[in-house]
């Protein structure tokens, strides 16, 4: 009698034996497919297959062709391993803890806006190196519908690039060059949906039942089983989460835009097909894949279809696939959801890296309120993660700012979370009296009143208003806010990620309103082009860009001299001054204390009595008692 799935899942030894049997049965054909990669692949298969099998059975064990599908997947892993370039195989053999370094520094850019095309980007490598960048997220660059593709997040073919950027071969060569220059390339893995022009979608539209099963083609009744509990992501563009297919009259699941078709992962053929695309991207040279919209990948009626347990199983299965066929590949989670859910994606066998949207949102919150309690209390609960994983700490990205904090903590601090979010939206869109910010609203929901904010770092931090007023003090404050935000993401622990153009203090670009394909998506206000002459200003200390860039460089260089700001632990501290934020880093007995003033008024910090400190940012010697901090000042203290 073969074991039942329940028995296999309950008993690790049985699962192990089942995996061994499976491997033995297929090892001859896998060996042939894997070619010269077999000696490296075989032990990895032996090690990871029990885990992959367990995940696979939980996802697909009920299907009659589960084992057949799994065997197809294994063949694909062997084939992909055979195609892996030699320089990446060398990476595969090395442990991947580069993201723990005190010199790890990331940037995200659109290839066209930053450098025109792939060849142009090669010319910009010296600028990246001068800035200290060693992790570069190349924003979506795949073939996509024209003119609107949600900034490339509607992919029509994962193996072709946008022709205006260059060819896939040029992208591959660029990524190899980046590796050689010490910069890890990061690509998006847009796996929740394809565009409606992907060949799978085209076949589905034509009525091919195998490809209809790649997506959700629902009758009205089926649609209505799901619809009532779903959140609307782009309510200004379109209501609801479904789009009617003209030919069949059926409803296609489209969480985002109507041209972004959600994939149906309950179908194991979709898992295999996307695993193949994923390994293709890894073999082109991606060191990290950013798992786009990963919270949405599993659907179940009666839920909000976000963060479901099977979404985690699915991502873990992709991770196991990567550890077998492309082990150097790391995953970055893009879960912009409740903080309790964000952390659940972070694990060595799920996503080794994750955006830190809580820190992002609450840094902006602290600047608006000049208070740090919500930041402190929230991070005390939600900053600690597995020591092998890293936060990706950012101030801005290509998307909007959503105010994703835990309502319970807000209530405990005496704040009504909804009212507070309204305040933040008013503040950052510049409507609140006295606000320093120039942002624009994004996706106002007419029913819930919910809204998010878009804008470049400098504009949100107050540069635009200060310049318009020609107010020197306000401009100094705006620059001090930028410095403060940068100082936190560079010291709190994790990989700091800069958004291209923010390092130079580039401002909002409102020209998107003249482009019919962009005018309804205000995130384009913070997707700006970077010109040659703007880059040249980096080294001109007298220009505004030069000042911002060089202040950032000072932080980057100071950090690079302090190992404790790399692979250390972080303790978020409570201070007795509501305007100060403080934490302590520790590495092998070395300690560094950060104290930051989130208000434009001078504050005092009270250290433990009798201690003396050096501020590593200024070299100043300070003795505790009452340590003064100027407007927005930050201290990196060692004793
Ligand atoms: C992610 C991207 C965003 C895109 C969405 C749908 O959130 O960052 O730009 O609109 O996914 O793919
Ligand atoms: C993301 C997030 C949402 C974000 C959007 C892109 O997946 O869940 O908050 O705003 O997609 O804008």
XYZ file of C-alpha atoms and ligand atoms in Angstrom:
663
model
C 0.000 0.000 0.000
C 1.511 3.379 -0.932
C 1.426 6.027 1.748
C -1.370 8.561 1.705
C -0.545 12.223 1.357
C -1.578 12.836 4.939
C 0.868 10.163 6.129
C 3.697 11.592 4.027
C 3.111 15.077 5.338
C 2.894 13.925 8.928
C 6.070 11.838 8.890
C 9.358 13.443 7.707
C 11.079 10.060 7.359
C 8.377 8.816 4.988
C 8.560 11.996 2.949
C 12.330 11.656 2.754
C 12.020 8.087 1.507
C 9.370 9.068 -1.010
C 11.671 11.786 -2.381
C 14.556 9.314 -2.611
C 12.419 6.866 -4.553
C 11.297 9.592 -6.901
C 14.843 10.710 -7.497
C 16.111 7.180 -8.084
C 13.355 6.540 -10.591
C 14.261 9.625 -12.613
C 17.955 10.053 -12.036
C 19.019 8.689 -15.442
C 16.858 11.117 -17.397
C 17.639 14.008 -15.058
C 21.342 13.329 -15.426
C 21.047 13.470 -19.215
C 19.104 16.716 -19.080
C 21.448 18.322 -16.550
C 24.553 17.619 -18.658
C 27.728 18.900 -17.008
C 25.788 20.481 -14.148
C 24.762 17.066 -12.757
C 27.559 16.647 -10.165
C 26.537 19.967 -8.563
C 22.822 19.467 -9.078
C 22.516 15.945 -7.713
C 23.356 16.708 -4.054
C 21.107 19.777 -4.125
C 18.242 17.703 -5.441
C 18.825 15.103 -2.768
C 18.849 17.771 -0.097
C 15.929 19.970 -1.172
C 13.563 17.538 -2.886
C 11.912 16.272 0.323
C 10.992 19.862 1.153
C 9.775 20.609 -2.375
C 7.767 17.390 -2.409
C 6.100 18.282 0.886
C 5.137 21.720 -0.406
C 3.996 20.334 -3.718
C 1.763 17.765 -2.058
C 0.161 20.433 0.100
C -0.536 22.544 -2.968
C -1.412 19.922 -5.543
C -1.663 16.569 -3.735
C -5.400 16.336 -4.372
C -4.983 16.393 -8.150
C -4.894 13.118 -10.045
C -1.841 14.166 -12.091
C 0.149 15.594 -9.189
C 3.144 13.251 -9.625
C 3.169 13.621 -13.378
C 3.309 17.407 -12.995
C 6.062 17.162 -10.413
C 8.137 14.992 -12.732
C 7.772 17.574 -15.470
C 8.980 20.185 -13.023
C 12.048 18.119 -12.099
C 13.017 17.777 -15.764
C 12.719 21.487 -16.152
C 15.021 22.040 -13.165
C 17.651 19.800 -14.725
C 17.356 21.577 -18.062
C 17.651 25.000 -16.421
C 20.662 23.931 -14.385
C 22.358 22.828 -17.620
C 21.832 26.302 -19.067
C 23.248 28.167 -16.108
C 26.289 30.249 -17.136
C 29.590 29.373 -15.518
C 30.043 32.663 -13.654
C 26.692 32.117 -11.946
C 27.550 28.530 -11.066
C 30.544 29.927 -9.216
C 28.173 32.219 -7.275
C 25.950 29.226 -6.516
C 28.740 27.602 -4.559
C 29.218 30.621 -2.257
C 27.077 31.556 0.757
C 24.903 34.603 0.026
C 25.197 36.981 2.933
C 26.378 40.015 1.001
C 23.218 41.856 2.075
C 24.502 41.851 5.661
C 27.497 44.039 4.855
C 27.870 47.615 6.125
C 28.733 48.488 2.524
C 25.659 46.944 0.919
C 23.774 49.745 -0.791
C 20.951 49.488 -3.286
C 19.340 51.620 -5.921
C 16.279 51.188 -8.118
C 15.968 52.737 -11.557
C 14.041 52.667 -14.783
C 16.562 51.888 -17.502
C 15.031 54.357 -19.973
C 14.703 57.214 -17.479
C 18.169 56.730 -16.022
C 20.240 55.804 -19.045
C 18.138 55.475 -22.191
C 18.817 51.804 -22.817
C 20.948 48.831 -21.744
C 24.060 50.111 -23.520
C 23.551 53.536 -21.952
C 23.317 51.905 -18.549
C 26.734 50.321 -19.008
C 28.094 53.855 -19.434
C 26.560 54.799 -16.096
C 28.318 52.084 -14.096
C 31.034 54.534 -12.961
C 28.330 56.806 -11.503
C 26.838 53.862 -9.632
C 30.252 52.918 -8.292
C 31.033 56.476 -7.285
C 27.756 56.477 -5.324
C 28.613 53.205 -3.597
C 25.805 51.197 -5.212
C 26.285 47.431 -5.304
C 22.678 46.283 -5.754
C 20.710 47.622 -8.693
C 17.020 46.996 -9.267
C 16.296 47.448 -12.955
C 12.619 48.281 -13.026
C 10.401 46.273 -15.399
C 11.980 46.025 -18.815
C 10.039 43.201 -20.447
C 7.845 43.314 -23.485
C 4.558 44.877 -22.409
C 1.418 46.413 -23.892
C 1.698 49.935 -25.311
C 1.137 52.641 -24.318
C -0.031 51.671 -20.817
C 1.562 48.683 -19.091
C 1.372 49.820 -15.455
C 4.988 50.927 -15.668
C 5.962 47.575 -17.169
C 4.186 45.504 -14.507
C 2.038 43.888 -17.195
C 4.433 41.462 -18.838
C 3.668 40.088 -22.303
C 6.800 37.936 -22.533
C 9.308 37.223 -19.763
C 11.950 36.356 -22.375
C 11.793 39.507 -24.505
C 12.690 43.012 -23.511
C 11.105 46.300 -24.558
C 12.696 46.871 -27.996
C 13.539 50.485 -27.135
C 15.836 49.263 -24.327
C 17.719 46.663 -26.342
C 17.646 42.893 -26.694
C 17.608 40.124 -24.097
C 21.186 39.310 -25.145
C 22.186 42.906 -24.356
C 20.418 42.710 -21.003
C 22.287 39.496 -20.208
C 25.567 41.061 -21.131
C 24.741 44.131 -19.022
C 23.943 41.946 -16.027
C 27.190 40.021 -16.392
C 29.083 43.301 -16.620
C 27.322 44.549 -13.470
C 28.313 41.358 -11.627
C 31.921 41.843 -12.727
C 31.865 45.417 -11.459
C 30.595 44.290 -8.057
C 26.949 45.307 -8.590
C 24.211 42.717 -8.116
C 21.401 43.070 -10.646
C 17.834 42.734 -9.416
C 14.885 42.013 -11.707
C 11.175 41.866 -11.097
C 9.424 38.536 -11.042
C 5.909 39.684 -11.904
C 4.259 36.367 -11.154
C 0.811 37.275 -9.864
C -0.352 38.218 -13.348
C 0.659 38.480 -16.988
C -0.534 41.108 -19.433
C -3.565 40.287 -21.531
C -1.213 40.195 -24.526
C 0.919 37.339 -23.196
C 0.720 34.325 -25.512
C -1.028 32.334 -22.762
C -3.677 35.059 -22.505
C -4.056 35.188 -26.274
C -4.697 31.451 -26.363
C -7.137 31.746 -23.499
C -8.990 34.521 -25.336
C -9.186 32.258 -28.366
C -10.955 29.693 -26.191
C -8.185 27.122 -25.592
C -9.346 25.391 -22.378
C -5.805 24.502 -21.235
C -4.897 28.195 -21.278
C -8.205 29.385 -19.838
C -7.077 27.321 -16.852
C -3.980 29.497 -16.576
C -6.228 32.353 -15.491
C -9.590 32.774 -13.784
C -12.440 32.725 -16.275
C -15.492 32.977 -14.060
C -19.206 33.062 -14.608
C -21.043 35.900 -12.951
C -22.120 33.596 -10.133
C -18.556 32.387 -9.579
C -17.278 35.945 -9.644
C -19.804 36.930 -7.016
C -18.587 34.233 -4.659
C -15.249 36.042 -4.479
C -16.040 39.680 -5.123
C -17.632 40.861 -1.846
C -14.536 40.285 0.301
C -11.875 41.747 -2.022
C -9.981 45.023 -1.625
C -9.820 47.408 -4.580
C -6.274 48.358 -5.466
C -6.794 50.945 -8.213
C -10.331 52.275 -7.505
C -9.835 55.517 -9.458
C -9.030 53.638 -12.627
C -11.656 50.958 -12.388
C -14.054 49.563 -9.798
C -13.903 45.947 -8.666
C -11.323 43.240 -9.375
C -12.755 41.593 -12.500
C -12.845 42.404 -16.209
C -15.294 40.965 -18.688
C -13.813 38.988 -21.584
C -15.629 40.195 -24.657
C -15.681 36.953 -26.619
C -16.907 34.602 -23.889
C -18.722 37.055 -21.637
C -16.849 35.448 -18.726
C -15.140 37.464 -15.990
C -11.344 37.471 -15.789
C -9.678 38.109 -12.434
C -7.716 41.370 -12.614
C -6.579 42.569 -9.192
C -4.742 45.562 -10.669
C -5.514 47.007 -14.119
C -7.946 45.378 -16.537
C -4.991 44.358 -18.724
C -3.199 42.537 -15.869
C -4.638 39.020 -15.705
C -4.139 37.136 -12.453
C -2.604 33.696 -12.857
C -4.338 30.648 -11.441
C -1.784 28.864 -9.254
C -4.264 26.172 -8.281
C -3.235 24.805 -11.684
C 0.176 23.075 -11.343
C 0.912 23.751 -15.021
C 1.013 27.453 -14.118
C 3.491 26.782 -11.341
C 5.792 24.884 -13.716
C 5.449 27.444 -16.486
C 6.301 30.315 -14.141
C 9.129 28.338 -12.502
C 10.616 28.007 -15.978
C 10.368 31.760 -16.601
C 11.851 32.424 -13.166
C 14.877 30.216 -13.811
C 15.307 31.775 -17.222
C 15.622 35.207 -15.553
C 18.002 33.815 -12.958
C 20.182 32.387 -15.715
C 20.296 35.728 -17.510
C 22.116 37.042 -14.446
C 19.557 38.276 -11.912
C 21.056 37.933 -8.434
C 17.764 38.842 -6.782
C 14.202 38.580 -7.973
C 11.707 41.031 -6.548
C 8.523 39.058 -5.997
C 5.957 41.529 -7.211
C 2.525 41.639 -5.541
C 3.228 38.321 -3.832
C 0.448 38.757 -1.276
C -2.188 38.212 -3.962
C -1.049 34.958 -5.572
C -3.543 32.565 -3.965
C -7.325 32.985 -4.003
C -10.038 31.418 -1.863
C -13.697 32.404 -1.813
C -14.829 34.128 1.372
C -11.387 35.639 2.088
C -9.776 38.891 0.946
C -7.440 36.718 -1.154
C -4.373 38.360 0.340
C -1.663 36.677 2.422
C -3.372 33.273 2.392
C -1.435 30.305 3.842
C -1.136 28.750 0.396
C 0.492 31.917 -0.954
C 3.297 31.163 1.500
C 3.494 27.514 0.419
C 3.692 28.620 -3.189
C 6.525 31.089 -2.567
C 8.363 28.470 -0.533
C 7.980 26.062 -3.450
C 9.502 28.656 -5.808
C 12.284 29.144 -3.283
C 12.960 25.372 -3.172
C 13.052 25.338 -6.975
C 15.636 28.130 -6.896
C 17.760 26.391 -4.268
C 17.919 23.347 -6.516
C 18.540 24.959 -9.894
C 19.955 28.445 -9.142
C 20.981 28.557 -5.473
C 22.631 31.980 -5.550
C 19.287 33.533 -6.415
C 17.661 35.469 -3.569
C 14.053 36.605 -3.283
C 12.841 40.005 -2.201
C 9.287 40.246 -0.913
C 7.084 43.093 -2.057
C 4.357 42.729 0.535
C 2.886 46.169 1.129
C 0.352 44.904 3.641
C -0.333 44.876 7.383
C 2.953 44.680 9.338
C 1.966 41.357 10.935
C 1.626 39.904 7.440
C 4.772 41.519 5.996
C 7.046 39.606 8.365
C 5.487 36.234 7.532
C 7.114 36.259 4.088
C 10.587 36.639 5.550
C 12.532 33.400 6.053
C 15.589 31.749 4.498
C 13.263 29.292 2.745
C 10.783 31.943 1.595
C 12.066 35.499 0.962
C 15.546 36.329 2.255
C 14.887 40.025 1.669
C 11.823 42.192 2.152
C 10.844 45.786 1.642
C 10.210 47.438 4.982
C 7.010 49.422 4.310
C 6.354 49.950 8.025
C 9.603 51.828 8.543
C 9.034 53.762 5.312
C 5.535 54.915 6.238
C 6.340 55.693 9.860
C 9.445 57.728 9.098
C 7.201 60.017 7.052
C 4.619 59.924 9.822
C 7.212 61.035 12.369
C 8.291 63.948 10.197
C 4.689 65.110 9.851
C 3.811 64.789 13.536
C 7.293 65.539 14.913
C 6.602 62.583 17.250
C 8.218 59.176 17.322
C 5.994 57.054 19.578
C 4.176 55.241 16.769
C 7.487 54.517 15.032
C 9.130 53.293 18.222
C 6.244 51.134 19.445
C 5.650 49.641 15.992
C 9.273 48.756 15.339
C 9.742 47.355 18.832
C 7.164 44.773 17.823
C 7.953 44.316 14.155
C 11.612 44.908 13.375
C 13.170 41.616 14.503
C 13.461 39.018 11.702
C 15.443 35.840 11.040
C 19.170 36.710 11.372
C 19.925 35.237 7.930
C 17.457 37.592 6.271
C 17.556 41.347 5.724
C 15.158 44.223 5.543
C 15.390 46.413 2.502
C 14.972 49.827 4.096
C 13.733 52.546 1.804
C 12.348 56.057 1.961
C 10.669 56.129 -1.426
C 10.129 53.796 -4.330
C 8.398 54.015 -7.714
C 5.011 53.445 -6.040
C 2.808 55.445 -3.707
C 3.153 55.723 0.070
C 0.404 53.762 1.801
C -0.063 54.283 5.536
C 0.327 50.650 6.553
C 0.653 50.708 10.324
C -1.066 48.574 12.931
C -4.347 50.208 13.967
C -4.172 48.659 17.432
C -0.946 50.421 18.250
C -2.420 53.702 17.048
C -5.472 53.222 19.277
C -3.214 52.434 22.243
C -1.468 55.731 21.674
C -4.797 57.521 21.657
C -5.035 57.999 17.891
C -7.949 57.164 15.655
C -6.092 55.354 12.839
C -8.490 56.374 10.069
C -8.469 60.011 11.068
C -4.731 59.857 11.362
C -4.376 58.463 7.840
C -6.570 61.283 6.591
C -4.317 63.745 8.345
C -1.235 62.175 6.725
C -2.826 62.327 3.289
C -3.669 65.984 3.853
C -0.247 66.695 5.169
C 1.707 65.077 2.359
C -0.482 66.495 -0.379
C 0.293 69.899 1.097
C -3.280 70.688 2.100
C -2.710 70.702 5.831
C -1.913 74.240 7.059
C 1.812 74.626 7.590
C 2.712 71.433 5.753
C 6.175 71.431 4.182
C 5.302 68.688 1.670
C 4.395 68.761 -2.029
C 2.932 65.368 -2.853
C -0.060 64.332 -4.919
C -2.960 62.047 -3.953
C -3.031 58.549 -5.427
C -6.152 56.392 -5.843
C -8.753 58.123 -3.740
C -11.427 55.496 -3.045
C -14.842 57.170 -3.386
C -16.461 54.658 -1.030
C -13.936 54.184 1.765
C -12.265 57.606 1.415
C -8.944 55.753 1.463
C -6.052 57.385 -0.370
C -2.275 57.152 -0.743
C 0.410 59.686 -1.665
C 2.965 60.001 -4.466
C 6.014 62.265 -4.707
C 9.812 62.403 -4.890
C 11.816 62.459 -1.660
C 12.923 66.103 -2.014
C 9.416 67.326 -2.817
C 7.854 65.442 0.089
C 10.599 66.644 2.436
C 9.908 70.313 1.696
C 12.425 71.457 -0.923
C 9.805 72.667 -3.425
C 7.923 74.809 -0.936
C 11.070 76.272 0.566
C 12.363 77.233 -2.872
C 9.037 78.732 -3.904
C 9.041 80.811 -0.710
C 12.766 81.528 -1.122
C 13.045 80.744 2.552
C 16.590 79.708 3.462
C 15.691 78.309 6.859
C 12.941 76.157 5.387
C 15.345 74.935 2.746
C 17.894 74.009 5.419
C 15.170 72.120 7.250
C 14.155 70.284 4.091
C 17.767 69.207 3.497
C 18.081 68.191 7.133
C 14.972 66.003 6.770
C 16.492 64.268 3.756
C 19.715 63.705 5.673
C 17.781 62.412 8.671
C 15.786 59.902 6.619
C 18.917 58.708 4.839
C 20.759 58.385 8.132
C 18.083 56.048 9.496
C 17.889 53.691 6.520
C 21.700 53.541 6.485
C 22.030 52.620 10.141
C 18.976 50.723 11.392
C 20.018 47.336 10.018
C 19.407 45.879 6.582
C 20.101 46.889 3.019
C 19.377 50.567 2.334
C 17.664 51.122 -1.013
C 17.821 54.516 -2.695
C 15.367 55.467 -5.396
C 17.202 56.778 -8.461
C 17.112 60.573 -8.561
C 16.417 60.934 -4.832
C 20.153 60.852 -4.123
C 20.340 64.090 -6.122
C 17.188 65.587 -4.657
C 15.314 65.567 -7.965
C 11.829 67.017 -7.759
C 8.338 65.890 -8.799
C 7.715 65.782 -12.533
C 4.146 66.830 -13.341
C 4.410 66.298 -17.086
C 2.635 62.928 -16.816
C -0.711 64.739 -16.798
C -0.200 65.537 -20.491
C 0.246 61.887 -21.419
C -3.108 60.104 -21.873
C -1.531 56.769 -20.938
C -0.206 58.146 -17.662
C -2.508 60.928 -16.550
C -4.696 58.662 -14.384
C -1.741 57.218 -12.500
C -0.162 59.899 -10.320
C 2.756 57.627 -9.375
C 4.366 58.990 -12.540
C 5.002 62.215 -10.638
C 7.807 60.351 -8.880
C 9.219 58.512 -11.882
C 11.579 61.135 -13.226
C 14.281 61.184 -15.884
C 17.883 61.772 -14.800
C 19.993 63.777 -17.218
C 23.742 63.829 -17.754
C 24.016 67.351 -16.357
C 22.039 66.420 -13.252
C 24.453 63.549 -12.637
C 27.345 65.962 -13.036
C 25.932 68.090 -10.212
C 26.651 65.256 -7.786
C 30.212 66.490 -7.478
C 29.376 70.196 -7.454
C 29.020 70.957 -3.768
C 27.512 74.402 -4.390
C 24.422 73.135 -6.182
C 21.416 71.872 -4.270
C 21.803 68.417 -5.807
C 25.476 68.417 -4.937
C 24.744 69.276 -1.308
C 22.167 66.502 -0.978
C 24.395 63.987 -2.736
C 27.463 64.813 -0.670
C 25.608 64.690 2.609
C 24.438 61.230 1.601
C 27.996 60.291 0.636
C 29.175 61.337 4.072
C 26.681 58.913 5.620
C 27.586 56.120 3.190
C 31.322 56.484 3.840
C 30.928 56.746 7.606
C 28.760 53.643 7.603
C 31.321 51.770 5.531
C 33.863 52.366 8.294
C 31.599 50.921 11.014
C 31.175 47.114 10.889
C 28.536 47.348 13.629
C 26.245 48.951 11.032
C 26.406 45.764 8.965
C 25.634 42.350 10.349
C 24.674 43.473 13.848
C 21.510 43.251 15.900
C 19.118 46.155 16.430
C 17.370 47.176 19.632
C 14.727 49.887 19.275
C 14.881 52.048 22.409
C 12.271 54.042 24.229
C 13.323 57.620 24.915
C 11.846 60.036 27.406
C 11.637 62.761 24.741
C 8.666 62.274 22.363
C 10.540 63.915 19.453
C 13.547 61.610 19.542
C 13.941 58.222 17.902
C 16.715 55.990 19.129
C 18.087 52.509 18.626
C 21.204 50.567 19.406
C 23.204 48.373 17.044
C 25.436 45.653 18.427
C 28.020 43.380 16.856
C 30.362 41.202 18.893
C 30.383 43.577 21.839
C 30.714 46.711 19.660
C 27.815 49.078 20.166
C 26.553 52.090 18.295
C 23.683 54.248 19.452
C 21.617 56.295 17.027
C 19.623 59.266 18.294
C 17.551 61.322 15.849
C 15.542 64.482 16.386
C 12.343 64.491 14.309
C 11.458 68.087 15.099
C 12.733 71.447 13.862
C 13.292 72.541 17.452
C 16.390 71.730 19.498
C 15.965 68.753 21.834
C 17.961 67.133 24.601
C 18.851 63.500 24.871
C 19.705 62.057 28.286
C 22.275 59.278 28.087
C 23.248 57.020 30.952
C 25.178 58.996 33.535
C 28.905 59.148 33.376
C 29.238 57.864 29.814
C 31.107 59.752 27.139
C 30.466 59.361 23.446
C 31.928 60.213 20.097
C 29.534 61.139 17.347
C 30.964 59.275 14.369
C 29.213 61.633 11.956
C 30.874 64.818 13.195
C 33.727 63.576 15.375
C 32.290 65.575 18.307
C 33.007 64.291 21.804
C 29.930 64.332 23.980
C 29.417 63.554 27.612
C 26.093 62.274 28.745
C 23.776 64.144 30.940
C 21.892 66.394 28.597
C 23.154 66.000 25.023
C 21.738 68.743 22.746
C 20.455 67.956 19.270
C 19.791 70.745 16.753
C 16.783 70.755 14.393
C 16.531 67.310 12.759
C 20.010 66.388 13.942
C 21.083 62.783 14.086
C 23.896 61.281 16.160
C 25.717 58.011 15.513
C 27.334 57.507 18.900
C 30.043 55.148 19.991
C 31.334 55.153 23.525
C 3.530 46.217 -7.443
C 4.303 47.255 -8.210
C 3.349 48.250 -8.752
C 2.362 47.565 -9.630
C 1.703 46.373 -8.936
C 1.031 45.477 -9.914
O 2.894 46.743 -6.339
O 5.270 47.836 -7.394
O 4.016 49.277 -9.428
O 1.362 48.464 -9.995
O 2.640 45.569 -8.280
O 1.964 44.706 -10.627
C 0.716 46.865 -4.122
C 0.137 47.265 -2.761
C -0.530 48.582 -2.815
C 0.250 49.414 -3.764
C -0.014 48.878 -5.143
C 0.763 49.569 -6.192
O 0.726 45.518 -4.302
O -0.587 46.322 -2.087
O -0.562 49.179 -1.558
O -0.142 50.720 -3.666
O 0.166 47.520 -5.207
O 0.513 50.892 -6.159
